[in-house]
PDB file of C-alpha atoms and ligand atoms in Angstrom:
ATOM      1  CA  UNK S   1      -0.042   0.100   0.003  1.00 52.00           C
ATOM      2  CA  UNK S   2       1.337   3.481  -1.181  1.00 61.00           C
ATOM      3  CA  UNK S   3       1.164   5.745   1.681  1.00 64.00           C
ATOM      4  CA  UNK S   4       3.214   8.703  -0.158  1.00 87.00           C
ATOM      5  CA  UNK S   5       2.333  11.375   3.043  1.00 93.00           C
ATOM      6  CA  UNK S   6       5.532  13.381   3.500  1.00 96.00           C
ATOM      7  CA  UNK S   7       7.077  12.895   6.950  1.00 97.00           C
ATOM      8  CA  UNK S   8       9.775  16.138   7.961  1.00 98.00           C
ATOM      9  CA  UNK S   9      12.098  14.312  10.764  1.00 98.00           C
ATOM     10  CA  UNK S  10      14.006  17.333  12.841  1.00 98.00           C
ATOM     11  CA  UNK S  11      16.741  15.124  14.253  1.00 97.00           C
ATOM     12  CA  UNK S  12      20.513  16.649  14.764  1.00 96.00           C
ATOM     13  CA  UNK S  13      21.876  12.780  15.411  1.00 95.00           C
ATOM     14  CA  UNK S  14      22.975  11.452  12.178  1.00 96.00           C
ATOM     15  CA  UNK S  15      21.955   7.520  13.140  1.00 96.00           C
ATOM     16  CA  UNK S  16      18.608   8.017  14.926  1.00 96.00           C
ATOM     17  CA  UNK S  17      17.842  10.327  11.520  1.00 97.00           C
ATOM     18  CA  UNK S  18      19.000   7.906   9.088  1.00 98.00           C
ATOM     19  CA  UNK S  19      17.630   5.153  11.099  1.00 97.00           C
ATOM     20  CA  UNK S  20      14.031   6.692  10.857  1.00 98.00           C
ATOM     21  CA  UNK S  21      14.256   7.811   7.400  1.00 98.00           C
ATOM     22  CA  UNK S  22      15.162   4.012   6.485  1.00 98.00           C
ATOM     23  CA  UNK S  23      11.783   2.818   8.159  1.00 98.00           C
ATOM     24  CA  UNK S  24       9.992   5.597   6.633  1.00 97.00           C
ATOM     25  CA  UNK S  25      10.902   5.103   3.047  1.00 97.00           C
ATOM     26  CA  UNK S  26      10.091   1.215   3.184  1.00 96.00           C
ATOM     27  CA  UNK S  27       7.010   2.074   4.420  1.00 96.00           C
ATOM     28  CA  UNK S  28       6.401   4.157   1.248  1.00 94.00           C
ATOM     29  CA  UNK S  29       6.195   7.647   3.381  1.00 96.00           C
ATOM     30  CA  UNK S  30       8.304  10.550   1.679  1.00 96.00           C
ATOM     31  CA  UNK S  31      11.201  11.624   4.104  1.00 97.00           C
ATOM     32  CA  UNK S  32      12.410  15.194   4.473  1.00 98.00           C
ATOM     33  CA  UNK S  33      15.550  15.816   6.702  1.00 98.00           C
ATOM     34  CA  UNK S  34      16.434  18.673   8.684  1.00 98.00           C
ATOM     35  CA  UNK S  35      19.877  18.543  11.220  1.00 97.00           C
ATOM     36  CA  UNK S  36      18.196  21.593  13.090  1.00 98.00           C
ATOM     37  CA  UNK S  37      15.901  23.856  13.850  1.00 97.00           C
ATOM     38  CA  UNK S  38      16.264  26.796  11.401  1.00 97.00           C
ATOM     39  CA  UNK S  39      16.291  24.035   8.077  1.00 98.00           C
ATOM     40  CA  UNK S  40      13.076  22.329  10.292  1.00 97.00           C
ATOM     41  CA  UNK S  41      11.007  25.388  10.404  1.00 97.00           C
ATOM     42  CA  UNK S  42      11.631  26.128   6.742  1.00 96.00           C
ATOM     43  CA  UNK S  43      10.982  23.127   5.423  1.00 96.00           C
ATOM     44  CA  UNK S  44       8.107  22.937   7.096  1.00 95.00           C
ATOM     45  CA  UNK S  45       6.577  26.118   5.330  1.00 93.00           C
ATOM     46  CA  UNK S  46       8.129  25.232   2.096  1.00 93.00           C
ATOM     47  CA  UNK S  47       7.094  22.177   2.047  1.00 93.00           C
ATOM     48  CA  UNK S  48       3.767  21.484   3.670  1.00 91.00           C
ATOM     49  CA  UNK S  49       4.497  17.857   5.440  1.00 95.00           C
ATOM     50  CA  UNK S  50       1.929  15.708   6.844  1.00 95.00           C
ATOM     51  CA  UNK S  51       3.538  14.623   9.953  1.00 97.00           C
ATOM     52  CA  UNK S  52       6.818  16.585  11.713  1.00 98.00           C
ATOM     53  CA  UNK S  53       8.843  14.075  13.905  1.00 98.00           C
ATOM     54  CA  UNK S  54      10.679  16.534  15.914  1.00 98.00           C
ATOM     55  CA  UNK S  55      13.691  16.300  18.396  1.00 96.00           C
ATOM     56  CA  UNK S  56      13.927  18.517  21.283  1.00 92.00           C
ATOM     57  CA  UNK S  57      17.454  18.912  22.065  1.00 92.00           C
ATOM     58  CA  UNK S  58      18.620  20.632  18.637  1.00 95.00           C
ATOM     59  CA  UNK S  59      22.305  22.063  17.834  1.00 96.00           C
ATOM     60  CA  UNK S  60      20.270  25.840  17.346  1.00 97.00           C
ATOM     61  CA  UNK S  61      17.080  26.135  18.312  1.00 96.00           C
ATOM     62  CA  UNK S  62      15.341  24.691  21.443  1.00 94.00           C
ATOM     63  CA  UNK S  63      13.125  21.748  19.896  1.00 94.00           C
ATOM     64  CA  UNK S  64      10.175  23.009  22.267  1.00 94.00           C
ATOM     65  CA  UNK S  65      10.688  26.746  20.927  1.00 96.00           C
ATOM     66  CA  UNK S  66      10.474  24.849  17.481  1.00 97.00           C
ATOM     67  CA  UNK S  67       7.098  23.337  18.522  1.00 96.00           C
ATOM     68  CA  UNK S  68       5.623  26.488  19.725  1.00 95.00           C
ATOM     69  CA  UNK S  69       6.388  27.924  16.503  1.00 95.00           C
ATOM     70  CA  UNK S  70       5.378  25.342  14.298  1.00 95.00           C
ATOM     71  CA  UNK S  71       2.096  25.494  16.249  1.00 93.00           C
ATOM     72  CA  UNK S  72       2.061  29.616  15.467  1.00 91.00           C
ATOM     73  CA  UNK S  73       1.439  28.912  11.902  1.00 90.00           C
ATOM     74  CA  UNK S  74      -0.133  25.218  11.387  1.00 90.00           C
ATOM     75  CA  UNK S  75      -2.117  22.470  13.244  1.00 89.00           C
ATOM     76  CA  UNK S  76       0.240  20.079  11.469  1.00 93.00           C
ATOM     77  CA  UNK S  77       0.587  16.709  13.933  1.00 94.00           C
ATOM     78  CA  UNK S  78       3.665  16.990  15.260  1.00 96.00           C
ATOM     79  CA  UNK S  79       5.287  13.805  17.228  1.00 97.00           C
ATOM     80  CA  UNK S  80       8.249  14.679  19.745  1.00 96.00           C
ATOM     81  CA  UNK S  81      11.268  12.138  20.198  1.00 94.00           C
ATOM     82  CA  UNK S  82      12.241  11.990  23.625  1.00 88.00           C
ATOM     83  CA  UNK S  83      14.937  10.172  25.621  1.00 81.00           C
ATOM     84  CA  UNK S  84      13.517   8.118  28.467  1.00 73.00           C
ATOM     85  CA  UNK S  85      14.336  10.217  31.640  1.00 76.00           C
ATOM     86  CA  UNK S  86      12.869  13.447  29.828  1.00 80.00           C
ATOM     87  CA  UNK S  87       9.280  13.063  31.337  1.00 83.00           C
ATOM     88  CA  UNK S  88       8.980  16.883  32.351  1.00 89.00           C
ATOM     89  CA  UNK S  89       9.822  17.686  28.493  1.00 90.00           C
ATOM     90  CA  UNK S  90       7.390  15.454  27.250  1.00 90.00           C
ATOM     91  CA  UNK S  91       4.425  16.563  29.217  1.00 91.00           C
ATOM     92  CA  UNK S  92       5.471  20.208  28.472  1.00 92.00           C
ATOM     93  CA  UNK S  93       5.729  19.799  24.769  1.00 94.00           C
ATOM     94  CA  UNK S  94       2.387  17.551  24.739  1.00 93.00           C
ATOM     95  CA  UNK S  95       0.717  20.589  26.879  1.00 89.00           C
ATOM     96  CA  UNK S  96       2.550  22.941  24.194  1.00 90.00           C
ATOM     97  CA  UNK S  97       0.519  21.297  21.403  1.00 90.00           C
ATOM     98  CA  UNK S  98       2.494  18.042  20.556  1.00 94.00           C
ATOM     99  CA  UNK S  99       0.332  15.540  19.576  1.00 93.00           C
ATOM    100  CA  UNK S 100       2.599  12.437  20.450  1.00 93.00           C
ATOM    101  CA  UNK S 101       6.084  11.387  21.717  1.00 93.00           C
ATOM    102  CA  UNK S 102       8.119   8.998  21.231  1.00 94.00           C
ATOM    103  CA  UNK S 103      11.028   7.529  23.573  1.00 92.00           C
ATOM    104  CA  UNK S 104      14.663   6.835  22.097  1.00 91.00           C
ATOM    105  CA  UNK S 105      15.504   3.873  21.702  1.00 92.00           C
ATOM    106  CA  UNK S 106      11.957   2.950  19.586  1.00 95.00           C
ATOM    107  CA  UNK S 107      11.302  -0.164  16.867  1.00 95.00           C
ATOM    108  CA  UNK S 108      10.014   0.371  13.557  1.00 97.00           C
ATOM    109  CA  UNK S 109       6.170  -0.698  14.768  1.00 95.00           C
ATOM    110  CA  UNK S 110       5.864   1.817  17.539  1.00 94.00           C
ATOM    111  CA  UNK S 111       7.082   4.395  15.463  1.00 96.00           C
ATOM    112  CA  UNK S 112       4.642   3.424  12.404  1.00 96.00           C
ATOM    113  CA  UNK S 113       2.019   3.327  14.805  1.00 93.00           C
ATOM    114  CA  UNK S 114       2.527   6.454  15.846  1.00 93.00           C
ATOM    115  CA  UNK S 115       2.846   8.179  12.286  1.00 95.00           C
ATOM    116  CA  UNK S 116      -0.774   6.286  11.877  1.00 92.00           C
ATOM    117  CA  UNK S 117      -2.349   7.392  14.531  1.00 89.00           C
ATOM    118  CA  UNK S 118      -1.386  10.961  13.892  1.00 89.00           C
ATOM    119  CA  UNK S 119      -2.529  11.012  10.451  1.00 89.00           C
ATOM    120  CA  UNK S 120      -5.992   9.508  11.592  1.00 84.00           C
ATOM    121  CA  UNK S 121      -6.560  12.015  14.456  1.00 77.00           C
ATOM    122  CA  UNK S 122      -5.960  15.151  11.898  1.00 74.00           C
ATOM    123  CA  UNK S 123      -8.002  13.607   9.421  1.00 66.00           C
ATOM    124  CA  UNK S 124     -10.975  13.590  11.716  1.00 62.00           C
ATOM    125  CA  UNK S 125     -10.005  17.479  13.006  1.00 58.00           C
ATOM    126  CA  UNK S 126      -9.345  18.461   9.374  1.00 51.00           C
ATOM    127  CA  UNK S 127     -12.241  17.073   8.141  1.00 51.00           C
ATOM    128  CA  UNK S 128     -14.468  17.980  10.951  1.00 51.00           C
ATOM    129  CA  UNK S 129     -15.554  14.535  11.109  1.00 54.00           C
ATOM    130  CA  UNK S 130     -17.503  13.113  14.418  1.00 59.00           C
ATOM    131  CA  UNK S 131     -15.541  10.271  16.019  1.00 62.00           C
ATOM    132  CA  UNK S 132     -17.266   7.039  15.591  1.00 69.00           C
ATOM    133  CA  UNK S 133     -20.492   6.226  18.170  1.00 84.00           C
ATOM    134  CA  UNK S 134     -18.824   3.139  19.584  1.00 92.00           C
ATOM    135  CA  UNK S 135     -15.173   1.997  20.624  1.00 94.00           C
ATOM    136  CA  UNK S 136     -14.645  -1.735  20.094  1.00 95.00           C
ATOM    137  CA  UNK S 137     -11.349  -3.601  20.808  1.00 95.00           C
ATOM    138  CA  UNK S 138     -10.987  -7.089  22.247  1.00 96.00           C
ATOM    139  CA  UNK S 139     -14.173  -7.674  23.731  1.00 96.00           C
ATOM    140  CA  UNK S 140     -14.292  -4.195  25.368  1.00 97.00           C
ATOM    141  CA  UNK S 141     -17.397  -1.999  23.671  1.00 97.00           C
ATOM    142  CA  UNK S 142     -18.183   1.703  24.728  1.00 96.00           C
ATOM    143  CA  UNK S 143     -21.470   3.259  23.505  1.00 94.00           C
ATOM    144  CA  UNK S 144     -21.151   6.906  23.379  1.00 91.00           C
ATOM    145  CA  UNK S 145     -24.727   7.483  22.499  1.00 87.00           C
ATOM    146  CA  UNK S 146     -26.072   5.194  24.952  1.00 88.00           C
ATOM    147  CA  UNK S 147     -23.286   5.996  27.528  1.00 91.00           C
ATOM    148  CA  UNK S 148     -23.050   1.785  27.528  1.00 94.00           C
ATOM    149  CA  UNK S 149     -19.771   0.253  28.591  1.00 96.00           C
ATOM    150  CA  UNK S 150     -19.467  -3.875  27.903  1.00 96.00           C
ATOM    151  CA  UNK S 151     -16.784  -6.411  28.563  1.00 97.00           C
ATOM    152  CA  UNK S 152     -17.354  -9.471  26.750  1.00 95.00           C
ATOM    153  CA  UNK S 153     -21.136  -8.614  26.744  1.00 94.00           C
ATOM    154  CA  UNK S 154     -21.718  -8.067  29.986  1.00 96.00           C
ATOM    155  CA  UNK S 155     -22.593  -4.395  31.244  1.00 95.00           C
ATOM    156  CA  UNK S 156     -19.737  -2.975  33.485  1.00 96.00           C
ATOM    157  CA  UNK S 157     -21.192  -0.966  36.116  1.00 96.00           C
ATOM    158  CA  UNK S 158     -18.899   2.785  36.114  1.00 95.00           C
ATOM    159  CA  UNK S 159     -19.279   5.860  37.988  1.00 95.00           C
ATOM    160  CA  UNK S 160     -20.400   8.992  36.174  1.00 92.00           C
ATOM    161  CA  UNK S 161     -16.225  10.429  36.463  1.00 93.00           C
ATOM    162  CA  UNK S 162     -15.188   6.849  35.666  1.00 96.00           C
ATOM    163  CA  UNK S 163     -17.032   6.773  32.813  1.00 95.00           C
ATOM    164  CA  UNK S 164     -16.238  10.240  31.526  1.00 94.00           C
ATOM    165  CA  UNK S 165     -12.464   8.909  31.763  1.00 96.00           C
ATOM    166  CA  UNK S 166     -12.737   5.322  30.046  1.00 97.00           C
ATOM    167  CA  UNK S 167     -15.245   7.756  27.069  1.00 95.00           C
ATOM    168  CA  UNK S 168     -12.319  10.828  26.664  1.00 94.00           C
ATOM    169  CA  UNK S 169      -9.562   8.145  26.400  1.00 96.00           C
ATOM    170  CA  UNK S 170     -11.418   5.792  23.947  1.00 95.00           C
ATOM    171  CA  UNK S 171     -12.311   8.768  21.614  1.00 91.00           C
ATOM    172  CA  UNK S 172      -8.768   9.748  21.995  1.00 90.00           C
ATOM    173  CA  UNK S 173      -7.789   5.686  21.640  1.00 91.00           C
ATOM    174  CA  UNK S 174      -4.059   5.563  20.629  1.00 91.00           C
ATOM    175  CA  UNK S 175      -3.066   8.654  21.937  1.00 90.00           C
ATOM    176  CA  UNK S 176      -1.327   9.976  24.837  1.00 92.00           C
ATOM    177  CA  UNK S 177      -3.510  12.382  27.149  1.00 94.00           C
ATOM    178  CA  UNK S 178      -1.396  13.697  30.264  1.00 93.00           C
ATOM    179  CA  UNK S 179      -2.449  13.974  33.374  1.00 92.00           C
ATOM    180  CA  UNK S 180      -3.252  17.823  33.320  1.00 89.00           C
ATOM    181  CA  UNK S 181      -4.880  17.310  29.630  1.00 91.00           C
ATOM    182  CA  UNK S 182      -7.614  14.890  31.389  1.00 94.00           C
ATOM    183  CA  UNK S 183      -8.245  16.526  35.041  1.00 92.00           C
ATOM    184  CA  UNK S 184      -8.844  19.748  33.198  1.00 89.00           C
ATOM    185  CA  UNK S 185     -11.395  18.034  31.051  1.00 90.00           C
ATOM    186  CA  UNK S 186     -13.107  15.864  33.367  1.00 91.00           C
ATOM    187  CA  UNK S 187     -12.925  18.188  36.206  1.00 88.00           C
ATOM    188  CA  UNK S 188     -12.850  21.652  34.754  1.00 83.00           C
ATOM    189  CA  UNK S 189     -10.140  24.207  34.605  1.00 80.00           C
ATOM    190  CA  UNK S 190     -10.610  25.518  38.059  1.00 79.00           C
ATOM    191  CA  UNK S 191     -11.190  22.555  39.694  1.00 77.00           C
ATOM    192  CA  UNK S 192      -8.746  21.666  43.015  1.00 76.00           C
ATOM    193  CA  UNK S 193      -7.683  18.294  41.812  1.00 77.00           C
ATOM    194  CA  UNK S 194      -4.313  16.492  41.723  1.00 83.00           C
ATOM    195  CA  UNK S 195      -3.077  13.243  40.327  1.00 87.00           C
ATOM    196  CA  UNK S 196      -4.037  11.159  43.090  1.00 90.00           C
ATOM    197  CA  UNK S 197      -7.849  11.630  42.383  1.00 91.00           C
ATOM    198  CA  UNK S 198      -7.247  10.416  38.776  1.00 93.00           C
ATOM    199  CA  UNK S 199      -4.767   7.493  39.876  1.00 94.00           C
ATOM    200  CA  UNK S 200      -7.685   6.437  42.789  1.00 95.00           C
ATOM    201  CA  UNK S 201     -10.340   6.445  39.659  1.00 96.00           C
ATOM    202  CA  UNK S 202      -8.015   4.878  37.267  1.00 96.00           C
ATOM    203  CA  UNK S 203      -7.652   2.001  39.908  1.00 96.00           C
ATOM    204  CA  UNK S 204     -11.175   1.305  39.978  1.00 97.00           C
ATOM    205  CA  UNK S 205     -11.500   1.609  36.332  1.00 97.00           C
ATOM    206  CA  UNK S 206      -8.787  -1.446  36.071  1.00 97.00           C
ATOM    207  CA  UNK S 207     -10.282  -3.785  38.756  1.00 97.00           C
ATOM    208  CA  UNK S 208     -13.463  -3.286  36.464  1.00 97.00           C
ATOM    209  CA  UNK S 209     -12.237  -3.382  33.459  1.00 96.00           C
ATOM    210  CA  UNK S 210      -8.781  -5.483  33.391  1.00 97.00           C
ATOM    211  CA  UNK S 211      -8.266  -8.945  33.903  1.00 95.00           C
ATOM    212  CA  UNK S 212      -5.317  -8.119  35.578  1.00 95.00           C
ATOM    213  CA  UNK S 213      -5.193  -4.292  36.722  1.00 93.00           C
ATOM    214  CA  UNK S 214      -1.444  -5.106  37.285  1.00 92.00           C
ATOM    215  CA  UNK S 215      -0.351  -5.647  33.744  1.00 95.00           C
ATOM    216  CA  UNK S 216      -3.507  -3.319  31.585  1.00 96.00           C
ATOM    217  CA  UNK S 217      -4.377  -4.527  28.736  1.00 97.00           C
ATOM    218  CA  UNK S 218      -7.083  -1.651  27.761  1.00 98.00           C
ATOM    219  CA  UNK S 219      -5.459   1.454  28.892  1.00 97.00           C
ATOM    220  CA  UNK S 220      -1.772   2.267  29.567  1.00 96.00           C
ATOM    221  CA  UNK S 221       0.185   4.141  32.205  1.00 95.00           C
ATOM    222  CA  UNK S 222       2.737   6.468  30.529  1.00 92.00           C
ATOM    223  CA  UNK S 223       4.792   7.005  33.737  1.00 88.00           C
ATOM    224  CA  UNK S 224       5.278  10.491  34.332  1.00 89.00           C
ATOM    225  CA  UNK S 225       3.220  11.625  31.745  1.00 92.00           C
ATOM    226  CA  UNK S 226      -0.706  10.379  31.620  1.00 94.00           C
ATOM    227  CA  UNK S 227      -2.551   7.729  30.129  1.00 96.00           C
ATOM    228  CA  UNK S 228      -3.077   6.186  26.602  1.00 95.00           C
ATOM    229  CA  UNK S 229      -5.827   3.915  25.599  1.00 96.00           C
ATOM    230  CA  UNK S 230      -5.733   0.931  23.343  1.00 95.00           C
ATOM    231  CA  UNK S 231      -6.070   1.554  19.335  1.00 89.00           C
TER     232      UNK S 231
HETATM  233 CA1  LIG W   1      19.164  15.753  19.627  1.00 74.50          CA
END
């Protein structure tokens, strides 16, 4: 299947850039490479890529600034490439408008899945399409219109907050949502809440949905960042 979408890779480490380029080219994507932020910004405005992969540690401009500048003129999906220890940077990037992040070292499948998710969400937003009315994966079905959750055909009773949480994650399936984003969405921007209330609710949800809450199958924890639901 030919993808032919253009992916802009802004990454100063040559080996990582080459690795990403090889994966993308063998999956029929077109690739643009930038070794610094200035070139990246210029390629972004001149070539209108479909997705940007952005390393945060660049030699000229800080990656976070590149992200904010792109967001100043474009809603294009941006996936941040980050190191394992950079939890704070990941959260900051997501809250500054990045769509997702991928942690080094990553495999081809993970990279391609992130790109597909970003493109799909972009398609929904771009065309103003509604999300499908039902989330259905591996026996878990969420009917957003009827506000009904079933697992293997059995109705699952969720509290109102639990339902809001699960449906928010399901409507953004495959995408990581930060703790802050979730708290604001569910409890409102001025609510006096912290991550603890989220963790408690998530523990209750997992007890109801997961065969083994310690090794979740549907809702994954992105440590220090937030949650991501099975796509
Ligand atoms: Ca770097």
